């Protein structure tokens, strides 16, 4: 079973040289820590940065330089800054190659819910709806089951949707799964020490298993 | 050269009346028009509709205008940082329209570009699409979103000149730039106000034609919401 860093590390393998990548809040943010040397990518932050760098050194933080999570950040050489309308323009125009974000539920047809729990939590969708509606490639980083032990990989989402038919891949503490265009979660890899049976038990939606399922290499 | 300068925030806010719609620049607490918010509290204008990506935090930014119950309705994309906001929303005191962030930014921009509608895929198949016109173009569905109509836009820039030209600093540009073009009347408060001719024309982000009133602000607190650092 993977911890949060393990999930981030596995997702980092999906990041290829030359990509522009948008990382959501939570586990996706950790992915930046595991991008291998020699893979050159630019991180986009939807408030208006390309080429986002590390957190600043203590004492060097700048209130005017934050990321979409409202955290103080720095810029790398070659970075650029723009307004939020242009930022979503480049997202809508599919200039951003890969979007990695968290989810509360994903359906077997690739629908995603991650912005609202009616009556309990209403924080808003932020940029998530724009990102999932337009991204060429979306990877979801999340736990396989919720705190109540219920599967988050469902036949159909129960929570209000963020977007439809958009998620391509999911990485959880248990597995890597592909959402097939015709529907269903195809099991690609098992986390170290996790059996196919355990993944079956934790997946409420249609799970497709073909042949031997390899263990992840991370 | 046309002169857009007013003495201070109180003068800049003249004409803002109860029930008006106001765009407020900033992202989180980054780049918010601090002086104008303070002046608006003093002015006591009520039943405002605020278009702003966020609603500040409990004791800073738009959170202050929520405390004084001057806001009737918020149009935002993310409001997770404010407990008072959540309380007013759940009790029904505050109307809230949550819309996708890109849609919000673009609807501000369009007001300054003279584009009445724009089609976007953001929100298709979700509750955001309820009641909206959907058009299918080349096999794909889009929601038709309207340009905002705001009586005033209040923004914060880094530098400005007497002609109303604005330059924003770093990510404090965020919603300030599209909103600066989107108000029927745009008010800009700036950290440094200079005579016309002092800013490089090709470095200006918002041309002065969009800006009606400009003043030099003071005592910027620039509060940081999430101070994240690493050790040397």
Short mmCIF file of C-alpha atoms in Angstrom, two decimals:
data_model
loop_
_atom_site.label_atom_id
_atom_site.label_comp_id
_atom_site.label_asym_id
_atom_site.label_seq_id
_atom_site.Cartn_x
_atom_site.Cartn_y
_atom_site.Cartn_z
CA UNK A 1 0.00 0.00 0.00
CA UNK A 2 1.26 3.49 -0.85
CA UNK A 3 1.32 6.56 1.37
CA UNK A 4 0.65 10.03 -0.05
CA UNK A 5 4.24 10.46 -1.16
CA UNK A 6 4.11 7.04 -2.80
CA UNK A 7 1.06 8.04 -4.82
CA UNK A 8 2.81 11.27 -5.84
CA UNK A 9 5.96 9.34 -6.76
CA UNK A 10 4.04 6.95 -8.99
CA UNK A 11 2.22 9.81 -10.73
CA UNK A 12 5.54 11.57 -11.31
CA UNK A 13 6.38 8.74 -13.73
CA UNK A 14 3.53 9.95 -15.97
CA UNK A 15 5.15 13.35 -16.34
CA UNK A 16 7.18 13.50 -19.55
CA UNK A 17 9.87 15.84 -20.76
CA UNK A 18 8.57 19.09 -22.24
CA UNK A 19 5.16 18.99 -20.59
CA UNK A 20 3.23 21.92 -19.15
CA UNK A 21 1.54 20.57 -16.03
CA UNK A 22 -1.12 21.87 -13.66
CA UNK A 23 -1.04 20.39 -10.17
CA UNK A 24 -4.06 20.59 -7.87
CA UNK A 25 -4.02 21.03 -4.11
CA UNK A 26 -3.08 18.10 -1.81
CA UNK A 27 -1.30 14.97 -3.11
CA UNK A 28 -0.93 16.46 -6.64
CA UNK A 29 1.25 19.26 -5.22
CA UNK A 30 3.66 16.60 -3.91
CA UNK A 31 4.23 15.28 -7.44
CA UNK A 32 6.59 18.21 -8.09
CA UNK A 33 9.00 16.75 -5.52
CA UNK A 34 9.44 13.51 -7.50
CA UNK A 35 9.90 14.62 -11.09
CA UNK A 36 13.13 12.92 -12.14
CA UNK A 37 16.28 14.80 -13.03
CA UNK A 38 16.52 15.40 -16.77
CA UNK A 39 12.74 15.70 -17.18
CA UNK A 40 12.09 19.37 -17.88
CA UNK A 41 8.54 20.49 -17.22
CA UNK A 42 6.87 23.79 -16.45
CA UNK A 43 4.31 23.94 -13.69
CA UNK A 44 1.26 26.09 -14.31
CA UNK A 45 -0.59 27.72 -11.46
CA UNK A 46 -4.01 28.88 -12.55
CA UNK A 47 -3.92 32.24 -10.78
CA UNK A 48 -1.30 33.14 -13.38
CA UNK A 49 2.13 31.47 -13.34
CA UNK A 50 4.11 29.28 -15.72
CA UNK A 51 7.42 28.07 -14.37
CA UNK A 52 6.51 27.91 -10.70
CA UNK A 53 9.39 26.95 -8.42
CA UNK A 54 9.90 25.85 -4.82
CA UNK A 55 8.67 27.50 -1.67
CA UNK A 56 10.83 30.54 -0.84
CA UNK A 57 13.55 30.46 1.79
CA UNK A 58 12.46 31.77 5.17
CA UNK A 59 12.40 35.56 5.10
CA UNK A 60 12.25 35.74 1.31
CA UNK A 61 8.51 35.17 0.91
CA UNK A 62 6.64 37.73 -1.18
CA UNK A 63 2.95 38.42 -0.52
CA UNK A 64 2.53 39.28 -4.21
CA UNK A 65 3.83 35.90 -5.38
CA UNK A 66 1.53 33.01 -4.51
CA UNK A 67 0.23 29.88 -6.19
CA UNK A 68 -3.36 28.75 -6.69
CA UNK A 69 -3.32 27.23 -3.21
CA UNK A 70 -2.49 30.73 -1.87
CA UNK A 71 0.94 29.50 -0.77
CA UNK A 72 4.04 31.64 -1.14
CA UNK A 73 6.20 30.32 -3.99
CA UNK A 74 9.15 31.32 -6.18
CA UNK A 75 9.72 31.46 -9.93
CA UNK A 76 12.20 29.45 -11.98
CA UNK A 77 14.32 30.90 -14.77
CA UNK A 78 12.11 31.32 -17.81
CA UNK A 79 8.94 31.75 -15.77
CA UNK A 80 6.17 34.05 -16.86
CA UNK A 81 3.26 35.73 -15.13
CA UNK A 82 -0.10 36.64 -16.58
CA UNK A 83 -3.61 37.46 -15.50
CA UNK A 84 -6.20 34.86 -14.51
CA UNK A 85 -8.24 35.25 -17.72
CA UNK A 86 -5.22 34.41 -19.87
CA UNK A 87 -4.38 31.56 -17.52
CA UNK A 88 -7.72 29.92 -18.20
CA UNK A 89 -7.40 30.83 -21.85
CA UNK A 90 -4.35 28.61 -22.16
CA UNK A 91 -6.14 25.90 -20.19
CA UNK A 92 -9.23 26.11 -22.41
CA UNK A 93 -7.07 26.09 -25.54
CA UNK A 94 -5.45 22.84 -24.32
CA UNK A 95 -1.96 24.27 -24.15
CA UNK A 96 -1.56 22.63 -20.74
CA UNK A 97 -0.62 18.99 -21.37
CA UNK A 98 -1.45 17.33 -18.08
CA UNK A 99 -3.73 18.09 -15.16
CA UNK A 100 -3.31 16.21 -11.88
CA UNK A 101 -5.99 16.71 -9.27
CA UNK A 102 -7.71 15.14 -6.30
CA UNK A 103 -11.26 13.77 -6.21
CA UNK A 104 -13.98 12.71 -3.81
CA UNK A 105 -15.53 10.34 -6.38
CA UNK A 106 -14.76 9.10 -9.89
CA UNK A 107 -17.23 7.13 -11.99
CA UNK A 108 -16.47 4.27 -14.36
CA UNK A 109 -17.32 6.59 -17.27
CA UNK A 110 -14.69 9.12 -16.14
CA UNK A 111 -17.00 11.61 -14.38
CA UNK A 112 -15.44 13.38 -11.41
CA UNK A 113 -16.89 14.96 -8.26
CA UNK A 114 -14.61 17.04 -6.06
CA UNK A 115 -16.15 20.38 -5.12
CA UNK A 116 -19.23 20.03 -2.97
CA UNK A 117 -20.89 17.85 -0.35
CA UNK A 118 -24.47 19.15 -0.17
CA UNK A 119 -25.35 20.40 3.30
CA UNK A 120 -21.82 19.83 4.61
CA UNK A 121 -19.09 21.38 2.57
CA UNK A 122 -19.52 24.12 0.00
CA UNK A 123 -16.20 25.72 -0.76
CA UNK A 124 -16.63 26.16 -4.47
CA UNK A 125 -15.10 24.63 -7.56
CA UNK A 126 -12.28 27.13 -8.05
CA UNK A 127 -10.63 26.27 -11.34
CA UNK A 128 -11.43 22.57 -11.26
CA UNK A 129 -14.41 22.71 -13.63
CA UNK A 130 -12.44 24.65 -16.23
CA UNK A 131 -9.47 22.32 -15.90
CA UNK A 132 -11.39 19.05 -16.23
CA UNK A 133 -13.56 20.34 -19.09
CA UNK A 134 -10.56 21.21 -21.23
CA UNK A 135 -7.51 19.19 -20.18
CA UNK A 136 -6.06 16.78 -22.74
CA UNK A 137 -5.01 14.37 -20.04
CA UNK A 138 -6.32 14.16 -16.49
CA UNK A 139 -4.85 11.99 -13.76
CA UNK A 140 -6.67 11.74 -10.46
CA UNK A 141 -4.70 11.24 -7.25
CA UNK A 142 -6.86 10.01 -4.39
CA UNK A 143 -7.50 7.42 -1.72
CA UNK A 144 -9.33 4.36 -3.03
CA UNK A 145 -11.95 4.46 -0.26
CA UNK A 146 -13.32 7.32 1.85
CA UNK A 147 -13.04 7.70 5.62
CA UNK A 148 -16.18 5.58 6.08
CA UNK A 149 -14.51 2.79 4.11
CA UNK A 150 -16.72 3.24 1.05
CA UNK A 151 -15.30 3.00 -2.45
CA UNK A 152 -14.62 6.25 -4.28
CA UNK A 153 -14.52 4.45 -7.63
CA UNK A 154 -18.19 4.14 -8.45
CA UNK A 155 -20.55 3.09 -11.25
CA UNK A 156 -21.95 6.63 -11.05
CA UNK A 157 -20.95 9.63 -8.91
CA UNK A 158 -23.34 10.47 -6.10
CA UNK A 159 -21.94 13.90 -5.25
CA UNK A 160 -22.45 16.97 -7.48
CA UNK A 161 -20.25 16.62 -10.55
CA UNK A 162 -17.23 18.72 -11.45
CA UNK A 163 -17.01 17.36 -14.99
CA UNK A 164 -18.11 14.47 -17.16
CA UNK A 165 -16.21 11.82 -19.13
CA UNK A 166 -12.84 13.41 -18.50
CA UNK A 167 -10.68 11.34 -16.12
CA UNK A 168 -8.15 9.18 -17.97
CA UNK A 169 -6.16 7.62 -15.15
CA UNK A 170 -6.42 7.17 -11.38
CA UNK A 171 -3.60 6.48 -8.94
CA UNK A 172 -4.60 5.41 -5.42
CA UNK A 173 -2.82 3.85 -2.45
CA UNK A 174 -3.83 0.47 -3.91
CA UNK A 175 -3.60 0.67 -7.67
CA UNK A 176 -3.17 2.43 -11.00
CA UNK A 177 -6.31 2.27 -13.10
CA UNK A 178 -7.21 3.50 -16.56
CA UNK A 179 -10.71 4.72 -17.33
CA UNK A 180 -11.62 3.07 -20.63
CA UNK A 181 -13.37 5.15 -23.32
CA UNK A 182 -16.23 2.62 -23.36
CA UNK A 183 -16.44 2.74 -19.55
CA UNK A 184 -14.92 0.74 -16.70
CA UNK A 185 -11.78 0.88 -14.58
CA UNK A 186 -9.02 -1.18 -16.15
CA UNK A 187 -6.57 -2.35 -13.51
CA UNK A 188 -3.07 -1.56 -14.76
CA UNK A 189 -0.86 -1.99 -11.69
CA UNK A 190 -1.10 -3.09 -8.06
CA UNK A 191 0.65 -1.18 -5.27
CA UNK A 192 3.46 -3.15 -3.60
CA UNK A 193 2.01 -5.88 -1.40
CA UNK A 194 -1.60 -5.32 -2.51
CA UNK A 195 -3.56 -8.22 -4.02
CA UNK A 196 -6.06 -8.07 -6.87
CA UNK A 197 -8.68 -9.30 -4.40
CA UNK A 198 -8.14 -6.27 -2.14
CA UNK A 199 -8.52 -3.91 -5.10
CA UNK A 200 -11.71 -5.71 -6.19
CA UNK A 201 -13.14 -5.30 -2.71
CA UNK A 202 -12.37 -1.57 -2.65
CA UNK A 203 -13.79 -0.83 -6.13
CA UNK A 204 -17.57 -0.41 -6.45
CA UNK A 205 -17.54 0.43 -10.18
CA UNK A 206 -16.88 -1.99 -13.01
CA UNK A 207 -13.32 -3.30 -12.65
CA UNK A 208 -11.66 -4.83 -15.68
CA UNK A 209 -8.82 -7.26 -15.06
CA UNK A 210 -6.93 -8.71 -17.98
CA UNK A 211 -4.30 -11.38 -17.33
CA UNK A 212 -1.60 -10.97 -14.74
CA UNK A 213 -1.60 -7.50 -13.11
CA UNK A 214 1.96 -6.30 -12.46
CA UNK A 215 3.13 -4.70 -9.26
CA UNK A 216 4.07 -1.01 -9.50
CA UNK A 217 7.69 -0.06 -9.86
CA UNK A 218 8.35 3.23 -8.08
CA UNK B 1 -3.31 64.13 -21.14
CA UNK B 2 -6.56 63.33 -19.34
CA UNK B 3 -6.10 63.35 -15.58
CA UNK B 4 -7.76 60.52 -13.62
CA UNK B 5 -6.33 61.27 -10.21
CA UNK B 6 -8.54 61.58 -7.14
CA UNK B 7 -7.33 62.49 -3.67
CA UNK B 8 -8.08 59.32 -1.78
CA UNK B 9 -10.27 56.24 -1.43
CA UNK B 10 -13.27 58.20 -0.07
CA UNK B 11 -13.32 60.38 -3.15
CA UNK B 12 -12.74 57.43 -5.44
CA UNK B 13 -15.81 55.62 -4.08
CA UNK B 14 -18.21 58.52 -4.77
CA UNK B 15 -21.34 57.31 -6.50
CA UNK B 16 -21.32 53.79 -5.10
CA UNK B 17 -24.85 53.28 -3.84
CA UNK B 18 -26.81 50.61 -2.01
CA UNK B 19 -27.63 47.63 -4.20
CA UNK B 20 -24.89 48.14 -6.76
CA UNK B 21 -22.70 45.44 -8.32
CA UNK B 22 -18.97 45.75 -7.76
CA UNK B 23 -16.02 43.77 -9.09
CA UNK B 24 -13.26 43.42 -6.51
CA UNK B 25 -9.80 42.47 -7.70
CA UNK B 26 -7.44 40.02 -6.04
CA UNK B 27 -6.92 36.30 -5.61
CA UNK B 28 -7.25 35.21 -2.02
CA UNK B 29 -5.64 38.10 -0.16
CA UNK B 30 -3.10 38.71 -2.93
CA UNK B 31 -3.61 42.03 -4.67
CA UNK B 32 -6.81 43.09 -2.93
CA UNK B 33 -7.71 46.81 -2.90
CA UNK B 34 -7.13 47.24 0.84
CA UNK B 35 -7.67 51.01 1.00
CA UNK B 36 -10.95 50.87 -0.91
CA UNK B 37 -12.30 48.04 1.25
CA UNK B 38 -11.61 50.09 4.38
CA UNK B 39 -13.27 53.14 2.81
CA UNK B 40 -16.29 51.10 1.74
CA UNK B 41 -16.78 49.92 5.32
CA UNK B 42 -16.62 53.53 6.52
CA UNK B 43 -19.08 54.56 3.81
CA UNK B 44 -21.49 51.85 4.97
CA UNK B 45 -23.00 51.08 1.55
CA UNK B 46 -25.36 48.10 1.82
CA UNK B 47 -26.87 45.30 -0.25
CA UNK B 48 -23.86 45.07 -2.52
CA UNK B 49 -23.34 42.33 -5.05
CA UNK B 50 -19.64 41.51 -5.11
CA UNK B 51 -17.91 39.78 -7.97
CA UNK B 52 -14.70 38.46 -6.50
CA UNK B 53 -12.87 35.17 -6.91
CA UNK B 54 -12.73 34.70 -3.13
CA UNK B 55 -14.34 36.24 -0.09
CA UNK B 56 -11.27 37.07 1.96
CA UNK B 57 -10.72 35.59 5.40
CA UNK B 58 -12.76 36.29 8.53
CA UNK B 59 -10.81 39.37 9.59
CA UNK B 60 -9.31 40.66 6.36
CA UNK B 61 -10.25 41.52 2.81
CA UNK B 62 -13.88 41.05 1.80
CA UNK B 63 -14.38 39.16 5.05
CA UNK B 64 -14.54 42.60 6.69
CA UNK B 65 -17.47 43.63 4.46
CA UNK B 66 -19.20 40.37 5.32
CA UNK B 67 -18.82 41.08 9.03
CA UNK B 68 -20.53 44.43 8.58
CA UNK B 69 -23.24 42.68 6.49
CA UNK B 70 -22.79 45.09 3.58
CA UNK B 71 -22.79 42.30 1.02
CA UNK B 72 -26.08 40.81 -0.16
CA UNK B 73 -24.65 38.52 -2.80
CA UNK B 74 -21.26 37.07 -3.67
CA UNK B 75 -20.28 35.80 -7.10
CA UNK B 76 -17.13 33.75 -6.56
CA UNK B 77 -15.36 30.54 -7.48
CA UNK B 78 -13.86 29.50 -4.15
CA UNK B 79 -14.84 30.60 -0.67
CA UNK B 80 -13.22 27.96 1.52
CA UNK B 81 -11.21 30.27 3.75
CA UNK B 82 -13.97 32.13 5.52
CA UNK B 83 -16.10 30.78 8.39
CA UNK B 84 -18.34 33.86 8.60
CA UNK B 85 -19.06 33.50 4.91
CA UNK B 86 -20.07 29.88 5.39
CA UNK B 87 -22.30 30.79 8.32
CA UNK B 88 -24.12 33.56 6.39
CA UNK B 89 -24.49 31.32 3.36
CA UNK B 90 -25.92 28.36 5.27
CA UNK B 91 -28.31 30.60 7.23
CA UNK B 92 -29.54 32.18 3.99
CA UNK B 93 -28.45 35.72 4.91
CA UNK B 94 -26.04 35.78 1.99
CA UNK B 95 -26.82 34.80 -1.59
CA UNK B 96 -23.96 32.98 -3.24
CA UNK B 97 -23.37 32.22 -6.88
CA UNK B 98 -20.43 29.85 -7.27
CA UNK B 99 -19.06 29.72 -10.79
CA UNK B 100 -15.93 28.22 -12.35
CA UNK B 101 -12.83 30.36 -11.97
CA UNK B 102 -12.04 30.59 -15.67
CA UNK B 103 -15.63 31.54 -16.42
CA UNK B 104 -15.45 34.23 -13.74
CA UNK B 105 -12.21 35.71 -15.09
CA UNK B 106 -13.41 35.62 -18.67
CA UNK B 107 -16.79 37.20 -17.88
CA UNK B 108 -14.86 40.15 -16.38
CA UNK B 109 -12.55 40.38 -19.37
CA UNK B 110 -15.43 40.22 -21.87
CA UNK B 111 -17.01 43.28 -20.29
CA UNK B 112 -13.88 45.16 -21.32
CA UNK B 113 -13.70 43.59 -24.76
CA UNK B 114 -17.33 44.28 -25.68
CA UNK B 115 -18.17 40.61 -26.10
CA UNK B 116 -21.64 39.84 -24.71
CA UNK B 117 -21.46 36.04 -24.57
CA UNK B 118 -18.88 33.33 -24.71
CA UNK B 119 -19.23 29.59 -24.99
CA UNK B 120 -17.23 27.47 -22.54
CA UNK B 121 -17.08 23.75 -21.84
CA UNK B 122 -16.53 24.42 -18.11
CA UNK B 123 -19.54 23.16 -16.17
CA UNK B 124 -21.19 21.13 -18.93
CA UNK B 125 -23.04 18.20 -17.33
CA UNK B 126 -22.89 19.78 -13.85
CA UNK B 127 -25.30 21.86 -11.80
CA UNK B 128 -23.54 24.99 -13.11
CA UNK B 129 -25.30 24.31 -16.42
CA UNK B 130 -28.77 24.57 -14.86
CA UNK B 131 -30.85 27.20 -16.62
CA UNK B 132 -28.09 28.07 -19.10
CA UNK B 133 -28.27 27.91 -22.84
CA UNK B 134 -26.21 25.05 -24.24
CA UNK B 135 -24.90 25.15 -27.77
CA UNK B 136 -23.34 22.29 -29.66
CA UNK B 137 -20.45 23.30 -31.89
CA UNK B 138 -18.54 20.76 -33.97
CA UNK B 139 -19.86 17.92 -31.85
CA UNK B 140 -19.13 19.44 -28.46
CA UNK B 141 -21.41 21.06 -25.88
CA UNK B 142 -20.71 24.52 -24.49
CA UNK B 143 -22.46 26.70 -21.93
CA UNK B 144 -23.24 30.23 -23.02
CA UNK B 145 -21.92 32.60 -20.37
CA UNK B 146 -22.64 36.33 -20.28
CA UNK B 147 -20.27 39.24 -19.75
CA UNK B 148 -20.63 40.76 -16.29
CA UNK B 149 -22.27 44.14 -15.93
CA UNK B 150 -20.70 45.80 -12.93
CA UNK B 151 -21.43 49.35 -11.83
CA UNK B 152 -17.93 49.65 -10.45
CA UNK B 153 -14.70 47.68 -10.61
CA UNK B 154 -12.23 48.27 -7.80
CA UNK B 155 -8.71 47.03 -8.42
CA UNK B 156 -5.25 47.28 -6.95
CA UNK B 157 -2.19 47.84 -9.12
CA UNK B 158 1.49 48.22 -8.35
CA UNK B 159 2.20 51.35 -10.39
CA UNK B 160 -0.12 53.73 -12.12
CA UNK B 161 0.17 57.11 -13.76
CA UNK B 162 -2.02 60.18 -13.74
CA UNK B 163 -3.52 59.10 -17.08
CA UNK B 164 -4.82 55.90 -15.44
CA UNK B 165 -2.37 53.46 -17.01
CA UNK B 166 -1.69 50.47 -14.76
CA UNK B 167 1.10 47.98 -14.16
CA UNK B 168 0.50 45.04 -11.85
CA UNK B 169 3.11 43.26 -9.79
CA UNK B 170 3.75 39.54 -9.97
CA UNK B 171 0.73 37.31 -9.25
CA UNK B 172 -1.15 40.26 -7.76
CA UNK B 173 -2.11 40.76 -11.41
CA UNK B 174 -4.61 37.84 -11.15
CA UNK B 175 -8.18 39.16 -11.45
CA UNK B 176 -7.08 42.77 -11.17
CA UNK B 177 -6.24 43.05 -14.83
CA UNK B 178 -9.46 41.61 -16.34
CA UNK B 179 -11.56 43.45 -13.76
CA UNK B 180 -9.78 46.74 -14.40
CA UNK B 181 -11.26 46.62 -17.89
CA UNK B 182 -14.66 45.37 -16.82
CA UNK B 183 -16.34 48.05 -14.70
CA UNK B 184 -18.67 50.76 -16.00
CA UNK B 185 -16.51 52.86 -13.68
CA UNK B 186 -13.11 51.47 -12.73
CA UNK B 187 -11.32 52.63 -9.61
CA UNK B 188 -7.64 51.77 -9.27
CA UNK B 189 -5.62 52.14 -6.11
CA UNK B 190 -1.89 51.90 -6.66
CA UNK B 191 1.21 51.54 -4.53
CA UNK B 192 3.02 54.17 -6.56
CA UNK B 193 1.37 56.93 -8.55
CA UNK B 194 3.62 58.70 -11.06
CA UNK B 195 3.15 61.55 -13.56
CA UNK B 196 2.10 60.59 -17.10
CA UNK B 197 5.20 59.81 -19.10
CA UNK B 198 7.05 57.99 -16.34
CA UNK B 199 5.80 54.51 -17.26
CA UNK B 200 7.07 52.74 -20.36
CA UNK B 201 4.09 52.60 -22.76
CA UNK B 202 4.93 49.07 -23.87
CA UNK B 203 4.99 47.78 -20.29
CA UNK B 204 1.51 48.93 -19.39
CA UNK B 205 -0.92 46.11 -18.58
CA UNK B 206 -4.15 48.13 -18.53
CA UNK B 207 -4.43 51.23 -20.72
CA UNK B 208 -5.85 54.28 -18.99
CA UNK B 209 -8.97 54.34 -21.18
CA UNK B 210 -10.40 51.63 -18.91
CA UNK B 211 -9.58 53.44 -15.67
CA UNK B 212 -11.74 56.30 -14.47
CA UNK B 213 -10.30 57.15 -11.06
CA UNK B 214 -6.85 56.47 -9.66
CA UNK B 215 -5.27 57.23 -6.31
CA UNK B 216 -2.18 56.32 -4.38
CA UNK B 217 -2.97 53.97 -1.54
CA UNK B 218 -1.05 53.67 1.69
CA UNK B 219 -0.32 51.38 4.63
CA UNK B 220 -0.60 48.17 2.66
CA UNK B 221 -0.62 45.21 5.00
CA UNK B 222 -0.32 42.60 2.22
CA UNK B 223 -1.25 39.76 4.50
CA UNK B 224 -0.05 36.30 3.47
CA UNK B 225 -2.68 33.56 3.64
CA UNK B 226 -0.40 30.50 3.51
CA UNK B 227 3.16 31.26 4.45
CA UNK B 228 5.07 28.33 3.02
CA UNK B 229 8.85 28.38 3.22
CA UNK B 230 11.86 26.08 3.15
CA UNK B 231 14.98 26.16 5.25
CA UNK B 232 18.27 27.43 3.88
#
